Coordinates of C-alpha atoms (C1' of nucleotides) in Angstrom, one line a residue:
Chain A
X1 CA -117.6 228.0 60.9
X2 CA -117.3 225.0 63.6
X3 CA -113.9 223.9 62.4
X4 CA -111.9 227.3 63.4
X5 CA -109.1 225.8 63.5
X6 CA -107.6 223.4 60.7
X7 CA -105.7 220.7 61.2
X8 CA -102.3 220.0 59.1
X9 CA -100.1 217.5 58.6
X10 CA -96.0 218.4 60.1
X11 CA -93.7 218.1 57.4
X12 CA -92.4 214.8 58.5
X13 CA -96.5 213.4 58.7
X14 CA -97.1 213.9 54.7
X15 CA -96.3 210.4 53.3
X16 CA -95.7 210.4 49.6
X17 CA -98.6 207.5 48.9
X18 CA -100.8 210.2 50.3
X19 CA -99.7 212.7 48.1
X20 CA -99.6 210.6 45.2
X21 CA -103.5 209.6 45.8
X22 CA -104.4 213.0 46.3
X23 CA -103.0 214.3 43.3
X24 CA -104.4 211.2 41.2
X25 CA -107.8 213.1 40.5
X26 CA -108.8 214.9 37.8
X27 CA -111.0 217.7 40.0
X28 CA -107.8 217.8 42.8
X29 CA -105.6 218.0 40.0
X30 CA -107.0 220.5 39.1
X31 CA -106.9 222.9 41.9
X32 CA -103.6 222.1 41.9
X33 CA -102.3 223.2 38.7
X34 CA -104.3 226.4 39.3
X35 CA -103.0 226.9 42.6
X36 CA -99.4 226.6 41.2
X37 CA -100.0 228.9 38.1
X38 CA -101.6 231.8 39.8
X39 CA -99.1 231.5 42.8
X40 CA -101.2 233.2 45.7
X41 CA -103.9 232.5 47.9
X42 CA -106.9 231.5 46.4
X43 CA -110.4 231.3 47.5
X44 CA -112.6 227.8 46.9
X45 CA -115.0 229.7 45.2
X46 CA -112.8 230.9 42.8
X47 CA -111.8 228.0 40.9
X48 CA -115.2 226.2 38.8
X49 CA -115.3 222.6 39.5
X50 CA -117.8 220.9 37.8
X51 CA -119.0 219.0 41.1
X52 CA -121.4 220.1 43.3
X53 CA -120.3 222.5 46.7
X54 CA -120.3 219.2 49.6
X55 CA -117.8 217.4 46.4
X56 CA -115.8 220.7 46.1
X57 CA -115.3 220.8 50.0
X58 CA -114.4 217.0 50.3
X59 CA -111.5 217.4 47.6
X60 CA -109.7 220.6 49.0
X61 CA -110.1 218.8 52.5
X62 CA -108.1 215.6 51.0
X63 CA -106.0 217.5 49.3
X64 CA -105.0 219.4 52.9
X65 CA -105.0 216.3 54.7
X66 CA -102.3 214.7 52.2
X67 CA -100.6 217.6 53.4
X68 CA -100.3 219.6 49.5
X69 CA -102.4 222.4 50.1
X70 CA -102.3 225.1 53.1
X71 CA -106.1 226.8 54.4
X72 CA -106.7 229.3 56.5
X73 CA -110.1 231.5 57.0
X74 CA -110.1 235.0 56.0
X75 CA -113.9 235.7 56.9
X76 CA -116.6 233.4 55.4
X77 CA -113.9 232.9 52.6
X78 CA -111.3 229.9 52.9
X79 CA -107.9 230.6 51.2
X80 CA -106.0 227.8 49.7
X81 CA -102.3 227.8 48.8
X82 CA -99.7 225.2 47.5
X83 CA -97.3 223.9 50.5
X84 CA -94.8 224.6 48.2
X85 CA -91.7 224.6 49.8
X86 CA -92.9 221.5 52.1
X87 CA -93.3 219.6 49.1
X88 CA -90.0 220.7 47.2
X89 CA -87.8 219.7 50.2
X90 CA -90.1 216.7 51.2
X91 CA -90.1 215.4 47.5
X92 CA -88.0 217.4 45.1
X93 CA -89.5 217.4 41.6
X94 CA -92.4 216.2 42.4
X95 CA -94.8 218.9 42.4
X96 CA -93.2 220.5 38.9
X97 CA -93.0 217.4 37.4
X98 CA -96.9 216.5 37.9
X99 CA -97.6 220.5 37.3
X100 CA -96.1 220.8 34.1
X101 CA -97.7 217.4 33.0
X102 CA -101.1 218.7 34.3
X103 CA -100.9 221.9 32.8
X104 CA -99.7 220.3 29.3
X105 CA -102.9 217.9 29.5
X106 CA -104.9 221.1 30.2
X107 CA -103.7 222.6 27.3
X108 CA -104.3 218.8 24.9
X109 CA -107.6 218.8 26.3
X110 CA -108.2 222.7 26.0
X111 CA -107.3 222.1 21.6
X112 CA -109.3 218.7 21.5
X113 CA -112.4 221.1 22.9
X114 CA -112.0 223.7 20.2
Chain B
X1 CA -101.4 180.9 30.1
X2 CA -104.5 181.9 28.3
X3 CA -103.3 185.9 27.6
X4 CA -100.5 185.5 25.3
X5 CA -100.2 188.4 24.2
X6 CA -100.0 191.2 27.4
X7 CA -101.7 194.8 26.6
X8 CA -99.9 197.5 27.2
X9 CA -101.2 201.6 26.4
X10 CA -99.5 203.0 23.4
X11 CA -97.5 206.0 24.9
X12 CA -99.6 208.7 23.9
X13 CA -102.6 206.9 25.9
X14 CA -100.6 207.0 29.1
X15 CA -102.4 209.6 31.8
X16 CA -100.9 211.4 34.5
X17 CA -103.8 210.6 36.6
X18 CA -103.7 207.0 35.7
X19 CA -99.9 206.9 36.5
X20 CA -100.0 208.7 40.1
X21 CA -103.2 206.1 41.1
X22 CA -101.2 203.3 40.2
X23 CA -98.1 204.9 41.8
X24 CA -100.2 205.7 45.3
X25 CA -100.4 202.0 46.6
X26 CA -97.7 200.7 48.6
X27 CA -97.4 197.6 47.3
X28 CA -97.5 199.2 43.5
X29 CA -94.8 201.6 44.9
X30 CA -92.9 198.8 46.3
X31 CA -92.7 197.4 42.9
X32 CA -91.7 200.1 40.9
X33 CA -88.8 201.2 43.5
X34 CA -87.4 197.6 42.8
X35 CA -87.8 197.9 39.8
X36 CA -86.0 200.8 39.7
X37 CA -83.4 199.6 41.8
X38 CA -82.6 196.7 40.0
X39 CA -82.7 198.3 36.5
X40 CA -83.4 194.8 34.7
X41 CA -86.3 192.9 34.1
X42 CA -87.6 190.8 37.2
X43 CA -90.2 188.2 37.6
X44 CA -93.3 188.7 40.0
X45 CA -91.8 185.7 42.2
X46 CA -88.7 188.0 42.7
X47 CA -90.5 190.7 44.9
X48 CA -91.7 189.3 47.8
X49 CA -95.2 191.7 48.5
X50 CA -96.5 190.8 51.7
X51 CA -100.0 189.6 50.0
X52 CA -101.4 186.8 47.9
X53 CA -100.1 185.8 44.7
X54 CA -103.8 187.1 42.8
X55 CA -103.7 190.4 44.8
X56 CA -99.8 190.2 43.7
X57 CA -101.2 189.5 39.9
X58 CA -103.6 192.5 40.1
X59 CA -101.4 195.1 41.0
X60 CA -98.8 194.2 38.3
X61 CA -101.9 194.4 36.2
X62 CA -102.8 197.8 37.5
X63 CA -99.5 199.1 36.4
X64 CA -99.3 197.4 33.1
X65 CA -102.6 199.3 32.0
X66 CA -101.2 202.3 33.6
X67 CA -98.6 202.4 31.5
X68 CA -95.9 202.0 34.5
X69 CA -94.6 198.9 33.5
X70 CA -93.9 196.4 30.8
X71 CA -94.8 192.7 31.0
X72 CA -93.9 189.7 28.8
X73 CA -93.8 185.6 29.2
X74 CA -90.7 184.2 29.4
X75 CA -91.6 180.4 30.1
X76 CA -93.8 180.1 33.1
X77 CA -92.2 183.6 34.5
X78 CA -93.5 186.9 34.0
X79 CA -90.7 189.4 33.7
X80 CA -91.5 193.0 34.4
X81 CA -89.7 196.4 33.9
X82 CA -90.5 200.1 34.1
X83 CA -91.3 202.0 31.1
X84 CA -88.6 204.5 32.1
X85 CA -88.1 206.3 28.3
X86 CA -91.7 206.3 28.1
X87 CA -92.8 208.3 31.4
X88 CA -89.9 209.8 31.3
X89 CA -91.1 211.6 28.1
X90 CA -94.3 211.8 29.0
X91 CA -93.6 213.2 32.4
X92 CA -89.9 214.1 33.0
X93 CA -88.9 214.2 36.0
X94 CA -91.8 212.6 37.7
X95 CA -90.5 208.8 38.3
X96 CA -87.3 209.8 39.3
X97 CA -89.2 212.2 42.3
X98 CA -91.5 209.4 43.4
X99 CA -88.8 206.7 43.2
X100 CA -86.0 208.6 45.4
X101 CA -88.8 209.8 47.6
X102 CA -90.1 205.8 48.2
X103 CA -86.4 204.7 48.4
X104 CA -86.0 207.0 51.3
X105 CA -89.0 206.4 52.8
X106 CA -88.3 202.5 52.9
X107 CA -84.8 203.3 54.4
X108 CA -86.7 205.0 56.9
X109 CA -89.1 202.1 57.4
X110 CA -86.2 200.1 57.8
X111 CA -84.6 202.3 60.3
X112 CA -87.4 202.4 62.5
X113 CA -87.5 198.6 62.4
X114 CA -84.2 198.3 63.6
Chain C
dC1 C1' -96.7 161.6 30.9
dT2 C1' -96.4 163.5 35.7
dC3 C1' -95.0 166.8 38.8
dC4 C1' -93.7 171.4 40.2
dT5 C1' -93.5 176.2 39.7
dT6 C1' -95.5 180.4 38.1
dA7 C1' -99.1 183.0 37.3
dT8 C1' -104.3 183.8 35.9
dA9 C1' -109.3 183.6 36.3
dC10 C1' -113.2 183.9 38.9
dG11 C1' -116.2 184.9 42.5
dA12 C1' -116.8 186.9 46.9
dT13 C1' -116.2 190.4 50.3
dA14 C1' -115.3 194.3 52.7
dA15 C1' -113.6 198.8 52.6
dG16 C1' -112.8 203.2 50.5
dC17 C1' -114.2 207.0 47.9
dA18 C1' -116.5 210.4 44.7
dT19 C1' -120.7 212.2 44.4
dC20 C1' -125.1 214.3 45.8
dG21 C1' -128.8 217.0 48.4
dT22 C1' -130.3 219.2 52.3
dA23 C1' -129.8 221.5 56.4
dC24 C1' -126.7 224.3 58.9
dT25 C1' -123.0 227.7 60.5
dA26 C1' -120.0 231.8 60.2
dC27 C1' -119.1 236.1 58.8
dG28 C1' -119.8 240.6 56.5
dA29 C1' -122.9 244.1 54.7
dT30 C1' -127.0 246.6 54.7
Chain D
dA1 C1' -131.7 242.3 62.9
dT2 C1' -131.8 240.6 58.3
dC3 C1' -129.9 239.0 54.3
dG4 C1' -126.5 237.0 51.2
dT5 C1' -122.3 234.6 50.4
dA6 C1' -119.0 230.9 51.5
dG7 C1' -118.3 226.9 53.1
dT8 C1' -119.4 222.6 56.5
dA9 C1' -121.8 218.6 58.3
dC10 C1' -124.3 214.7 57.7
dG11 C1' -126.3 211.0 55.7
dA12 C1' -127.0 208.2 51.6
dT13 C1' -125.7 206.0 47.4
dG14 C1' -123.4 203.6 44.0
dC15 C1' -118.9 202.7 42.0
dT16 C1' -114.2 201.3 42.5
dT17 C1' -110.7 198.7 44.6
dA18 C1' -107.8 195.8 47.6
dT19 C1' -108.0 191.6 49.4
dC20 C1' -108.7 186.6 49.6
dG21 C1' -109.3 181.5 48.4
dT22 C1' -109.8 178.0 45.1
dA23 C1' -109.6 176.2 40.8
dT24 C1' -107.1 176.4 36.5
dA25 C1' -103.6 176.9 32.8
dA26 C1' -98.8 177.0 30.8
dG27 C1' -94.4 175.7 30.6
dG28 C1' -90.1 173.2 32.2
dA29 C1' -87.9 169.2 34.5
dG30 C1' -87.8 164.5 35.6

DNA sequence: CTCCTTATACGATAAGCATCGTACTACGAT
DNA sequence: ATCGTAGTACGATGCTTATCGTATAAGGAG
């Protein structure tokens, strides 16, 4: 990959608008909530947006940029994790508060489906 | 004024993502932190938003159809509050987060402009 | 009624952003 | 060295949005 190395924000450089507008998209969302149930690194590929790759890419890129998600290579994959305890300290509540809402619209939208 | 009567989303229309767009402006932000403050109703003339009065009008109107806030006409004034029970239910936790994290970060601001 | 204050409506504009496809790179396995 | 997988880069496109100015409407005060 060109980009070897990828840039975060400091802790005191993520601004809560930021955050706020990263989180205020259904597919970042999204990665979110299933970054935050699973609770581990996890690979791009392994959570199914319905957008194509380039789209995919651009959102976990905003998402680090905003300063709520970590990345780092591990070969040709790219692991993604919350920056959980940046977050908590930064903006306490925050994160569970939007999490549990997420997951509980999941779960609305999960029923309507069936 | 031609609207009379104001829309506003019944609560169970109310989205998360919805909520966190309308929350991830500054000037939106600004609004709701006052409001917050405050803890009464206020008219738009009361917060002084460093843009013109119809961008002024359109963010209240973002956050009306949000959900975020609650408008009605009292004479010529338009007195605003924050649906506090309502997102509070819907998302507890979440406006208290985003409101002591934008009160902070204005005390900051205000800090640095010192 | 006339004036002032408050806020809206409307049209315009410029910027931002979500999306895509295609071409490309990096790494690991064969 | 070749191939496959994972992800990036680079336009391009069309939608959304933040912003403005001007003209307008509603209500209160004189």
């Amino acid at each position: 990959m060109t980009g070897r190395v990828l840039e975060h924000p400091e802790v005191e450089e993520i601004r809560l608008e930021a955050v706020l507008h990263a989180l205020a998209d259904p597919m970042r969302l999204e990665v979110v909530r299933f970054l935050s149930c699973v609770d581990r690194e996890v690979a791009c590929s392994e959570i199914d947006l319905v957008v194509s790759k380039s789209t995919t890419t651009h959102h976990y890129r905003v998402l680090r940029e905003a300063g709520v998600i970590n990345q780092v290579y591990r070969g040709t994959a790219k692991m993604n994790s919350l920056r959980r305890a940046d977050l908590d300290a930064l903006f306490p509540g925050l994160l569970d508060s939007v999490v549990a809402a997420a997951v509980r619209e999941a779960e609305q939208a999960d029923q309507a489906s069936v």
